[in-house]
mmCIF file of C-alpha atoms in Angstrom:
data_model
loop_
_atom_site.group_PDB
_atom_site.id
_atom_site.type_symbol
_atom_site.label_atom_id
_atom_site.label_comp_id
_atom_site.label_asym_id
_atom_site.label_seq_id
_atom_site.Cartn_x
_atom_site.Cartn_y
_atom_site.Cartn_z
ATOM 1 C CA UNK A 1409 4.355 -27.693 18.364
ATOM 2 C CA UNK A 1410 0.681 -28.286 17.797
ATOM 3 C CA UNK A 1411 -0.162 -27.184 21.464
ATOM 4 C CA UNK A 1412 1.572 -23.938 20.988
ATOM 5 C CA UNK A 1413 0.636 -23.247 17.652
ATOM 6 C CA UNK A 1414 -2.908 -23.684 19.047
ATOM 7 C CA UNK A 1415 -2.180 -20.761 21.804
ATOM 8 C CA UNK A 1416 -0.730 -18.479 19.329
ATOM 9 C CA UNK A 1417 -3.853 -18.901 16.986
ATOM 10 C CA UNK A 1418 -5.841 -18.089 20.166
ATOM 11 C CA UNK A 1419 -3.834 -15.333 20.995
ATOM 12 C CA UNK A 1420 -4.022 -13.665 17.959
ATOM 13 C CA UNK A 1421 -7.828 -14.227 18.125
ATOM 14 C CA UNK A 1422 -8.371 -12.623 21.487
ATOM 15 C CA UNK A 1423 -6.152 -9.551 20.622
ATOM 16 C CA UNK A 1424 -8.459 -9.062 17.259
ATOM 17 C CA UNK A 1425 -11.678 -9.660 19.355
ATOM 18 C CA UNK A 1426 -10.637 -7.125 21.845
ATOM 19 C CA UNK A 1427 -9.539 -4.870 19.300
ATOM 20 C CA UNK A 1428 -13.214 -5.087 17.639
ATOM 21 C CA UNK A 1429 -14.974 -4.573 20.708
ATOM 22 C CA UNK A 1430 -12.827 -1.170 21.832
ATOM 23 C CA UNK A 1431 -12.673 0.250 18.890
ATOM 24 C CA UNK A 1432 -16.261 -0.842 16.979
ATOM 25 C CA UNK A 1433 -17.669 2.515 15.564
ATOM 26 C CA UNK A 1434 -15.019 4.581 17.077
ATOM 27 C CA UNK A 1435 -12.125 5.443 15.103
ATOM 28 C CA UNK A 1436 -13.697 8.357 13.390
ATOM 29 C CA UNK A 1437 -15.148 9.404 16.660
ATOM 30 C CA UNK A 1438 -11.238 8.443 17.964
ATOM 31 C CA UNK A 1439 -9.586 10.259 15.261
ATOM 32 C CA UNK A 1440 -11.306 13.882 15.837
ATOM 33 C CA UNK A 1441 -11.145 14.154 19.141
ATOM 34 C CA UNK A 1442 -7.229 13.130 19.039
ATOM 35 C CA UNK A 1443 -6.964 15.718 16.456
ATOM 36 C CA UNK A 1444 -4.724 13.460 14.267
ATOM 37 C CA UNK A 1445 -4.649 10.808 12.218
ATOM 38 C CA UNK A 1446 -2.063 7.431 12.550
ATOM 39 C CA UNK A 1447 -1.189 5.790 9.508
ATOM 40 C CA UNK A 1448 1.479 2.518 10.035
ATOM 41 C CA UNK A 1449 3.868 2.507 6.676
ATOM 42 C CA UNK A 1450 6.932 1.411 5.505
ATOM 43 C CA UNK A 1451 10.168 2.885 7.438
ATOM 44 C CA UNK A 1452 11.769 3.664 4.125
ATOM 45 C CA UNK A 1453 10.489 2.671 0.571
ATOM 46 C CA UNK A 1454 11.359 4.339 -2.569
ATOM 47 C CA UNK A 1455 7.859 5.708 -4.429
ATOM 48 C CA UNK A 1456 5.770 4.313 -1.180
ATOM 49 C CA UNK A 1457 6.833 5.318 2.303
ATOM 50 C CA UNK A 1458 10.036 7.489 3.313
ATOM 51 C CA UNK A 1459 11.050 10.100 5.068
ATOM 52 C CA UNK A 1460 12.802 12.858 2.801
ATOM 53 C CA UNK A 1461 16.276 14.020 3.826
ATOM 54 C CA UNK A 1462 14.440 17.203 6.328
ATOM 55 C CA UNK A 1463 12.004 14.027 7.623
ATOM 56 C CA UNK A 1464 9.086 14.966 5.762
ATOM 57 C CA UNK A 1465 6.932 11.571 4.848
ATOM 58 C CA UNK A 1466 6.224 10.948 0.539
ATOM 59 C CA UNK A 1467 5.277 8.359 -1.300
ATOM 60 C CA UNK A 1468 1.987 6.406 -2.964
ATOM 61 C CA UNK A 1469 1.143 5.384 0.847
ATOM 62 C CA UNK A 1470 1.665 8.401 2.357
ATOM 63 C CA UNK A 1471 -0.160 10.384 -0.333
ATOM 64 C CA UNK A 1472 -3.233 8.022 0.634
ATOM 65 C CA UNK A 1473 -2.505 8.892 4.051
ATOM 66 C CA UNK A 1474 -3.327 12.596 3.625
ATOM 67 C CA UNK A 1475 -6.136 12.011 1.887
ATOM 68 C CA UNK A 1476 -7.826 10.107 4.907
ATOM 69 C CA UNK A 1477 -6.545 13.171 7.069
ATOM 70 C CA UNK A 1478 -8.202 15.287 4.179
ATOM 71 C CA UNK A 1479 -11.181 13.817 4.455
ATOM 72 C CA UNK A 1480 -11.649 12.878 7.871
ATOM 73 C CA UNK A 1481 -10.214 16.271 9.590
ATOM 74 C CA UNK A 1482 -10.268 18.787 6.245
ATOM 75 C CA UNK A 1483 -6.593 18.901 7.028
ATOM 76 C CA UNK A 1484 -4.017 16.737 5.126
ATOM 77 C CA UNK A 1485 -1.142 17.917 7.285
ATOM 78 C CA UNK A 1486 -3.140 16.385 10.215
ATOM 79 C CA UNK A 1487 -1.400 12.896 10.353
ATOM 80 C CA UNK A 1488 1.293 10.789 12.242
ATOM 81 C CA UNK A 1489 3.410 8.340 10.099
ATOM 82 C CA UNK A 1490 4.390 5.313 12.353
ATOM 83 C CA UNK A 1491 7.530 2.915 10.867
ATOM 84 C CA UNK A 1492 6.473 -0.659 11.040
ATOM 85 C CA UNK A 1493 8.334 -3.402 10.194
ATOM 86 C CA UNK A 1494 6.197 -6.310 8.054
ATOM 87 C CA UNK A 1495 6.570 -8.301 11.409
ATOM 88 C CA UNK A 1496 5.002 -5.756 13.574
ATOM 89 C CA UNK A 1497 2.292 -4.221 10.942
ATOM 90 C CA UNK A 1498 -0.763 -6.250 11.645
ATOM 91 C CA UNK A 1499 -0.267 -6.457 15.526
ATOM 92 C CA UNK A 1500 -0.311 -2.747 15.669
ATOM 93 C CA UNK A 1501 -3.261 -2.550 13.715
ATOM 94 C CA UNK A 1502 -4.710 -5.274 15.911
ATOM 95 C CA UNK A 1503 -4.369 -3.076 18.971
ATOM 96 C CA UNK A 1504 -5.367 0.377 17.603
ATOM 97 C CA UNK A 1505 -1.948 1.743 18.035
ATOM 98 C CA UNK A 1506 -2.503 2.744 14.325
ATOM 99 C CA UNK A 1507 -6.081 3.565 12.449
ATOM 100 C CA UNK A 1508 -4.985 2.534 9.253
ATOM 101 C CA UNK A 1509 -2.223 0.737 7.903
ATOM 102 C CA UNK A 1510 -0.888 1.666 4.315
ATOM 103 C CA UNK A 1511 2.506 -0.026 4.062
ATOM 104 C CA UNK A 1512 2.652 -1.714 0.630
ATOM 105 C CA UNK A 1513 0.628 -4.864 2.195
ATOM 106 C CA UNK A 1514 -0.352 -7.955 -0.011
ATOM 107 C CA UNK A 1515 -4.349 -8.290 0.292
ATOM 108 C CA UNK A 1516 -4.112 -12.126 0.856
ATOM 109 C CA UNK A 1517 -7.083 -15.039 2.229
ATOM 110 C CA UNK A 1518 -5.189 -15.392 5.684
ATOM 111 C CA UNK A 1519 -4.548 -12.047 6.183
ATOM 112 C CA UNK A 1520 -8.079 -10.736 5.478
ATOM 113 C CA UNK A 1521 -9.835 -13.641 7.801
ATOM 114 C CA UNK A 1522 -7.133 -14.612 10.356
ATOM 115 C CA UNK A 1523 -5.072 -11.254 11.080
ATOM 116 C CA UNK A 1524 -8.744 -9.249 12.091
ATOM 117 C CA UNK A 1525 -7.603 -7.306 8.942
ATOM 118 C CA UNK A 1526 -10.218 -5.415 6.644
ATOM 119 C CA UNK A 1527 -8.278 -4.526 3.186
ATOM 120 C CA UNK A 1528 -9.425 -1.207 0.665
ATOM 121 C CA UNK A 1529 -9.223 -1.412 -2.738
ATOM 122 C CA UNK A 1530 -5.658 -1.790 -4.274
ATOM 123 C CA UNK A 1531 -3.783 1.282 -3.978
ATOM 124 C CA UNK A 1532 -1.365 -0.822 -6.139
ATOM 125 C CA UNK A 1533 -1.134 -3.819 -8.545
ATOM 126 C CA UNK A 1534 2.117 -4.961 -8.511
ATOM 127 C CA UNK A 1535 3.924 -8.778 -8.631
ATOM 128 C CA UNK A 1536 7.127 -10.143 -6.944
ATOM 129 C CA UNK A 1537 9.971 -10.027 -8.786
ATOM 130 C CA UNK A 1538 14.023 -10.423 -8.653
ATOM 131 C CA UNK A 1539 16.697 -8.406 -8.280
ATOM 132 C CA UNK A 1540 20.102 -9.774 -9.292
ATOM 133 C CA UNK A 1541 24.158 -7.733 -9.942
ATOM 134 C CA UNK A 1542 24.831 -8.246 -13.248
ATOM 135 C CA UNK A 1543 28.236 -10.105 -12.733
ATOM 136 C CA UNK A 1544 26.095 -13.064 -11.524
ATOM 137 C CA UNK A 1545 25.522 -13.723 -15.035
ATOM 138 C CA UNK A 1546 22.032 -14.769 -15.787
ATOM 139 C CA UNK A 1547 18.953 -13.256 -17.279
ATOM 140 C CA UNK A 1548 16.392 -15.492 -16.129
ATOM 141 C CA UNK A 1549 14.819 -16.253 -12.936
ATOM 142 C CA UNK A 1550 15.303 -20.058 -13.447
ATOM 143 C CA UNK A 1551 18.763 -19.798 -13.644
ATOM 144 C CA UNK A 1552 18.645 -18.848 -9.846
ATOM 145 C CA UNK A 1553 18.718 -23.092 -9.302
ATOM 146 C CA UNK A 1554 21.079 -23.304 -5.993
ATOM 147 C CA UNK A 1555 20.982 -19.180 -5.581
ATOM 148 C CA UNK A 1556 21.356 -18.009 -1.839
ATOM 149 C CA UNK A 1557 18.320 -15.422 -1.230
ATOM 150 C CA UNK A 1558 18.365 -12.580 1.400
ATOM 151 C CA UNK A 1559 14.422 -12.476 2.445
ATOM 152 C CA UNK A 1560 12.301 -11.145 5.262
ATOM 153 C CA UNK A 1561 10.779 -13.474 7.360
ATOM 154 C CA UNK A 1562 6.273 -13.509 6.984
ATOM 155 C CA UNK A 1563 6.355 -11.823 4.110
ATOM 156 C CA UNK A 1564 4.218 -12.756 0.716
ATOM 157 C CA UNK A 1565 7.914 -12.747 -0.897
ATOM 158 C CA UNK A 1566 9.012 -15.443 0.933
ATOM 159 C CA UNK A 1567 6.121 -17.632 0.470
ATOM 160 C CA UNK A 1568 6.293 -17.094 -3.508
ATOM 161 C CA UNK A 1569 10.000 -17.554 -3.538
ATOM 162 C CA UNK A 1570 9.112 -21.051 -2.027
ATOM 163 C CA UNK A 1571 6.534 -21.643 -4.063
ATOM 164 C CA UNK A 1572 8.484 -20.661 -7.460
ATOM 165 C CA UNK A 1573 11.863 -22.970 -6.372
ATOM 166 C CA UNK A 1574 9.432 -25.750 -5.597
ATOM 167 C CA UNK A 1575 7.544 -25.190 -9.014
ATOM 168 C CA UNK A 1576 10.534 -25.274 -10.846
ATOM 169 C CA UNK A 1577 11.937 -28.039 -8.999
ATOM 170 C CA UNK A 1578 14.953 -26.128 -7.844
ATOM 171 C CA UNK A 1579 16.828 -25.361 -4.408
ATOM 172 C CA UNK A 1580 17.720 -21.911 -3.094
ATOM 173 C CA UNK A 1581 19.338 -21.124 0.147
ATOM 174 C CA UNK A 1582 17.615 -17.978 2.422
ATOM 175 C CA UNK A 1583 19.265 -15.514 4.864
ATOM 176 C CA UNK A 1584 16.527 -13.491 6.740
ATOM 177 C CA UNK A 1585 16.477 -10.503 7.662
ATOM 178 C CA UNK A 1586 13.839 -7.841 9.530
ATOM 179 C CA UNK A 1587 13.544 -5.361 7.499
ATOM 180 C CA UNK A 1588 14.251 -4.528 3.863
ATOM 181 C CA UNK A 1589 16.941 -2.137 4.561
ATOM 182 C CA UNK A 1590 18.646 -5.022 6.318
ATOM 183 C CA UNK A 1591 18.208 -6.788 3.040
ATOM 184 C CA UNK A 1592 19.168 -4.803 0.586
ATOM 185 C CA UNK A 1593 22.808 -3.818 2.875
ATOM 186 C CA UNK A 1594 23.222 -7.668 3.097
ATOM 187 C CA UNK A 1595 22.581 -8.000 -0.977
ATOM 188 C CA UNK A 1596 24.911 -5.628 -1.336
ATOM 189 C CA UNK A 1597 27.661 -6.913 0.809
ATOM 190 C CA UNK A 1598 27.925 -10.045 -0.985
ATOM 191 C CA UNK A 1599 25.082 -12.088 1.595
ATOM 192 C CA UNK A 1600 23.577 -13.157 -0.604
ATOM 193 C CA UNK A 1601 23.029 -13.506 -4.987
ATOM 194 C CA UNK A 1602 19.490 -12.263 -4.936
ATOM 195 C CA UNK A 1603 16.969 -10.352 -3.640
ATOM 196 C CA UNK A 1604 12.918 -11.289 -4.249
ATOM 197 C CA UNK A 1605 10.381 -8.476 -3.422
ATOM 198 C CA UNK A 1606 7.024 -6.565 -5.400
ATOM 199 C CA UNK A 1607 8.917 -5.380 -8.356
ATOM 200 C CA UNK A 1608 7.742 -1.867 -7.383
ATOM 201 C CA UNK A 1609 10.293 -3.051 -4.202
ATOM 202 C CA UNK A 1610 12.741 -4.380 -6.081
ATOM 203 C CA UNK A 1611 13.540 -1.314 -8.487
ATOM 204 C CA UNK A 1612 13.471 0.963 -5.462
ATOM 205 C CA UNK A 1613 16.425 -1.021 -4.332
ATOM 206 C CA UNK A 1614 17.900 -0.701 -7.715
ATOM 207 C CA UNK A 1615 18.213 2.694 -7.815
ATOM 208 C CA UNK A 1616 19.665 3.109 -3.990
ATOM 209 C CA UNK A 1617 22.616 0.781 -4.812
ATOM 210 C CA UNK A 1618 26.023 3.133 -5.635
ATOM 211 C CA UNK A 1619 25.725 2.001 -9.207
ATOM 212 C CA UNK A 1620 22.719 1.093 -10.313
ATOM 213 C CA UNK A 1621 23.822 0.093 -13.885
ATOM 214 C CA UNK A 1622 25.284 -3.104 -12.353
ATOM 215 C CA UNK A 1623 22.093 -4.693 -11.473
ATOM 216 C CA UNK A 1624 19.367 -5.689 -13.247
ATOM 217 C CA UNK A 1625 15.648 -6.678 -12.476
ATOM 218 C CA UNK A 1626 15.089 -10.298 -13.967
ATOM 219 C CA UNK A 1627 11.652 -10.121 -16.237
ATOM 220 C CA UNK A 1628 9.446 -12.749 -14.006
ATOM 221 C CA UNK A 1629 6.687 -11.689 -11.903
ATOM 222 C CA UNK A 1630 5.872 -14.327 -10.247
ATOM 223 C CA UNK A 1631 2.487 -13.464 -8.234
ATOM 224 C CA UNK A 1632 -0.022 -11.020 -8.354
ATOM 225 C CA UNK A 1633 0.615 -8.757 -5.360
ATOM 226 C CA UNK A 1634 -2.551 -6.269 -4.889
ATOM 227 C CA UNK A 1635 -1.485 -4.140 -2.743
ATOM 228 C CA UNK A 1636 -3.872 -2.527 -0.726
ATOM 229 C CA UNK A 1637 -4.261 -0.312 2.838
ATOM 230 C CA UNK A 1638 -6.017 -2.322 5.444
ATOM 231 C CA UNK A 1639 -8.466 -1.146 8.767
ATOM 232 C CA UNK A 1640 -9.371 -3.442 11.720
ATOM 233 C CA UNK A 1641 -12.238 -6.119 12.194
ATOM 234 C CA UNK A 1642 -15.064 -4.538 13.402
ATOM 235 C CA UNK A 1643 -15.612 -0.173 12.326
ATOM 236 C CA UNK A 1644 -17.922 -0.837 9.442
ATOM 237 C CA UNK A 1645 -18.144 3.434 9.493
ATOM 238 C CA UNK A 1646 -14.332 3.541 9.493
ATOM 239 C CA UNK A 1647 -14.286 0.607 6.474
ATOM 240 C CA UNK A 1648 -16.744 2.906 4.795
ATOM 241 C CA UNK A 1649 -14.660 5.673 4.900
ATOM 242 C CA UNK A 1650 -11.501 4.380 4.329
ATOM 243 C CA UNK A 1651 -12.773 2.677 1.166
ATOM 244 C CA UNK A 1652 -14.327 5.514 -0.214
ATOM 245 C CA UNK A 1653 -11.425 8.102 0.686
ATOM 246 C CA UNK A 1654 -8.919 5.897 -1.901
ATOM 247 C CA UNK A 1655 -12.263 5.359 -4.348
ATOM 248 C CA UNK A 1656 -12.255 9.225 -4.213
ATOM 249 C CA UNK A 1657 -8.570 9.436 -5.631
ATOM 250 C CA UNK A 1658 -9.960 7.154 -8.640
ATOM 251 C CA UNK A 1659 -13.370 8.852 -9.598
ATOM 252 C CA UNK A 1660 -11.493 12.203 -9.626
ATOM 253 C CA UNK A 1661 -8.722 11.006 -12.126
ATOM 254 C CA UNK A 1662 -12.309 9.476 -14.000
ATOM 255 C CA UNK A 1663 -13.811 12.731 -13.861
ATOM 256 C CA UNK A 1664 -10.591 14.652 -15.369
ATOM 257 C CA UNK A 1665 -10.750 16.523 -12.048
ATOM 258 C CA UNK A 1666 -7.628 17.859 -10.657
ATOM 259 C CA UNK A 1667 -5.791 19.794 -7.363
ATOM 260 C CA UNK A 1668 -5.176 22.366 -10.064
ATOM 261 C CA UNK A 1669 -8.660 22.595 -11.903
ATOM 262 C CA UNK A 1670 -11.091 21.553 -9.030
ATOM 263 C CA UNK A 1671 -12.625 24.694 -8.279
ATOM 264 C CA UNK A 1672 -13.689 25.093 -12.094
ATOM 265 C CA UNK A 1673 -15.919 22.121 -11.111
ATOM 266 C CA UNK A 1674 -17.475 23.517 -7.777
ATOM 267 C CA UNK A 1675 -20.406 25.045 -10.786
ATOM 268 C CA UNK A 1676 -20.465 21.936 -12.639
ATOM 269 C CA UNK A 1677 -23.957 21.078 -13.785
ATOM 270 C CA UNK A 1678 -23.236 17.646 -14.134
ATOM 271 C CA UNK A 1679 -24.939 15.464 -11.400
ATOM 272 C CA UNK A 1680 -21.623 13.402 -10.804
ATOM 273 C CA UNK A 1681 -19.592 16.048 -10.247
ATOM 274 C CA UNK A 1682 -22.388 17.807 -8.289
ATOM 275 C CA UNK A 1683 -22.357 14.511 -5.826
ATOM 276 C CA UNK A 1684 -18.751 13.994 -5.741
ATOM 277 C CA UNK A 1685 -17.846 17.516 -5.065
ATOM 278 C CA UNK A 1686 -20.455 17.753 -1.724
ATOM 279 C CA UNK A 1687 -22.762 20.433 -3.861
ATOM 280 C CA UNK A 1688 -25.327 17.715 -3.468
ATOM 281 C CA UNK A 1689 -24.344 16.711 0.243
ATOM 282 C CA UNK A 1690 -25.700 13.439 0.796
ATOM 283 C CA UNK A 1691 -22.650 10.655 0.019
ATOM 284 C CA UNK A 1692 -20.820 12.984 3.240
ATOM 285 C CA UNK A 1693 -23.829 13.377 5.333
ATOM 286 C CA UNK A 1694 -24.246 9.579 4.895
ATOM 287 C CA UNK A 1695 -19.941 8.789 5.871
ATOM 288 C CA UNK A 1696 -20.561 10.995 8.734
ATOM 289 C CA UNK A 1697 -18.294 13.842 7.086
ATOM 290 C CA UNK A 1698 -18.172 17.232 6.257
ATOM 291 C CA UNK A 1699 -19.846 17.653 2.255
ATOM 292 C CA UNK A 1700 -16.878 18.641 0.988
ATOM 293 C CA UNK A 1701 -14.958 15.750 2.556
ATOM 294 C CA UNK A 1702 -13.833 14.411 -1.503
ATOM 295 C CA UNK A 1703 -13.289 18.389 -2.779
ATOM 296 C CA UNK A 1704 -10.756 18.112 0.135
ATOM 297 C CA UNK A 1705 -9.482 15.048 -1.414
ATOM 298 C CA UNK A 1706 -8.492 16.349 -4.420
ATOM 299 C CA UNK A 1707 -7.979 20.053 -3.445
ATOM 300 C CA UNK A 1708 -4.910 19.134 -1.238
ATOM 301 C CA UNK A 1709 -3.364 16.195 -2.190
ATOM 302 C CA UNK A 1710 -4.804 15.544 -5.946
ATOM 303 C CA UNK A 1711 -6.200 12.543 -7.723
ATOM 304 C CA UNK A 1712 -4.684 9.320 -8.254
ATOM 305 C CA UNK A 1713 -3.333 9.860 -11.195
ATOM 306 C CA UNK A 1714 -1.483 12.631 -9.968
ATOM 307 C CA UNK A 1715 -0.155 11.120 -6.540
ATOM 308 C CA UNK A 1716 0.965 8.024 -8.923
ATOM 309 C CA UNK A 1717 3.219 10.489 -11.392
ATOM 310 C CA UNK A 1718 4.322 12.236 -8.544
ATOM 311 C CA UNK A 1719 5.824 8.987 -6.818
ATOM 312 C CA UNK A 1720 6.383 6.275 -9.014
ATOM 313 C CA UNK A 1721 6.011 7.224 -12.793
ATOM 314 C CA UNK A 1722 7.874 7.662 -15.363
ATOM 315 C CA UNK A 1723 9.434 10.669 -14.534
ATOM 316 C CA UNK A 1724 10.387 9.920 -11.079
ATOM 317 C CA UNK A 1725 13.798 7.648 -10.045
ATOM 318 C CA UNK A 1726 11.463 4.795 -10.288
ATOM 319 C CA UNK A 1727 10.313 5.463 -13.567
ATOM 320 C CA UNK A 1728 7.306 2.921 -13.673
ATOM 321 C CA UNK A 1729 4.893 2.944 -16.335
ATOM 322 C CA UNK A 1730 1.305 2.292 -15.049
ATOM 323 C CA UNK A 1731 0.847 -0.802 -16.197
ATOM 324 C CA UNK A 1732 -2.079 -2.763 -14.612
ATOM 325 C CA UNK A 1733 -2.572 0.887 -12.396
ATOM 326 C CA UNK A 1734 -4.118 2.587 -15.080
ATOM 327 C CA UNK A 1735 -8.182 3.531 -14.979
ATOM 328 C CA UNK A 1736 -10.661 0.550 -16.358
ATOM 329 C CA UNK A 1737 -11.427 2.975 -18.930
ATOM 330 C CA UNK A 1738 -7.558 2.919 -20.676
ATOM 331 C CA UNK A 1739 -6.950 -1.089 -20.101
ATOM 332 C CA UNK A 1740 -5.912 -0.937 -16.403
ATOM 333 C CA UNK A 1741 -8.181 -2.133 -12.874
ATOM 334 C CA UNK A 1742 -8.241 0.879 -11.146
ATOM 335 C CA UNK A 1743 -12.001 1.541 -10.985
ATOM 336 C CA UNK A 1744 -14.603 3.033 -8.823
ATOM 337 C CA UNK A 1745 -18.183 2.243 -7.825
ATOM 338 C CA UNK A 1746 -20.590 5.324 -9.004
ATOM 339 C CA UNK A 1747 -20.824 8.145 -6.277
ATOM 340 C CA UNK A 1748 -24.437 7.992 -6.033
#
């Protein structure tokens, strides 16, 4: 086991090592002359990643997505959404079949060192939680002692679930599954008592079931789940970009500028605005991007705080308040450095 464990480890090593050496300053370069961007997300989650009933991709994720594309190619429309299953997300990233993945991924020490993963900012702060049918009776998480648990495999859910049971000194049984759609049908059929998942995850699932009234999200959150969109080892230019593509979602909602009132701004006298919106062109000359790289930000796809209303807030089926997701400035983490 040892001996094989060892090759896997190496494995993994060489394909992140090879990975950094193709693809070391050359997404961007990559990206325009393809003509297209390729984002890895989630094949279908509610608020995050899924395609609508005509196939059109919408969610948080794929909001972010166009942004990049925004940014990078002054085109939002300009991107390729590729499924992934939480099994296959970090070896695609690994081998460049995707630029960038953004598929509600927990920023965690292993991943970040091990997987040849660089992670963003959070896009997200969420925590796992637990989804239960009401006819099971309880209203707490530990009275889920001897529960049967329908789970998918590698996933940060999994290892919490473990780590809550053996907390709590209690026993659960697990059926896994590959993907979360597999879950949730299994839930559903009887499988299993319980389903564990971000509680972003969990009320998506919620709201899919035929009757939504006879479940209930259990109040524990049992982890802190940033979740966050992640490049490869190696493209310090593409990191750069990346980072300061979702920071440019943020500062815009700090600014109070919007898809709708960003023009107004273009004759701002106000330095930040003046730097943010590419008037003063140095942040884009600096990215390698067009000056107006942010004002296309904003212009087509909007700030964060629009994207997040849009997709998850209280006035879409997932009705989320913002919770930790609001700006620094109203008791929240979302926060960017200065553009300057």
């Amino acid at each position: 086991m040892k001996r094989l464990m060892t090759i896997l480890v190496t494995l993994i090593l060489l394909i992140t090592l090879t990975a950094a050496l193709s693809f070391a300053g050359g997404t961007l370069d990559a990206v325009k002359k393809r003509g297209y961007l390729v984002v890895g997300c989630n094949s279908g989650q509610a608020g995050f990643s899924y395609p609508d009933s005509k196939g059109v991709w919408k969610g948080l994720d794929v909001d972010f997505g166009h942004a990049l594309a925004a940014a990078v190619l002054g085109d939002k429309s300009k991107v390729k959404y590729v499924p992934l299953t939480s099994t296959q997300r970090f070896t695609a990233l690994q081998s460049g079949e995707i630029d960038i993945l953004a598929r509600n991924t927990t920023h965690t020490a292993i991943r970040g060192i091990s997987l040849g993963a660089n992670f963003l900012t959070p896009i997200f702060y969420d925590g796992t939680g637990f989804l239960v049918s009401k006819a099971l009776k309880v209203k707490s998480a530990k009275e889920l002692d001897g529960a049967t648990f329908c789970l998918v495999p590698g996933s940060t859910t999994e290892m919490n679930v473990a780590d809550y049971f053996a907390q709590h000194k209690m026993k659960y049984k697990q059926v896994l599954f590959d993907s979360n759609d597999e879950v949730n049908k299994a839930f559903l059929n009887g499988r299993c008592d319980c389903i564990a998942g971000d509680r972003s995850s969990v009320a998506g699932s919620r709201i899919a079931t035929p009757n939504p009234d006879a479940y209930m999200v259990l109040p524990e959150v049992i982890s802190k789940e940033p979740l966050a969109p992640a490049v490869r080892h190696g493209d310090d230019q593409w990191f750069d970009i990346a980072s300061w593509a979702l920071w440019a979602m943020i500062n815009a909602e700090e600014l109070g500028i919007t898809s709708e009132n960003v023009d107004s701004f273009l004759k701002s006298n106000n330095p930040k605005v003046k730097r943010f919106l590419g008037v003063d062109p140095k942040i884009g000359k600096a990215l390698g991007l067009d000056p107006k790289w942010a004002y296309n930000i904003v212009k087509q796809v909007g700030n964060y705080g629009e994207c997040y209303e849009r997709n998850v807030g209280p006035n879409t089926p997932l009705g989320l308040d913002r919770g930790l997701n609001k700006l620094w400035s109203q008791g929240g983490l979302m926060y960017s450095p200065p553009f300057r």
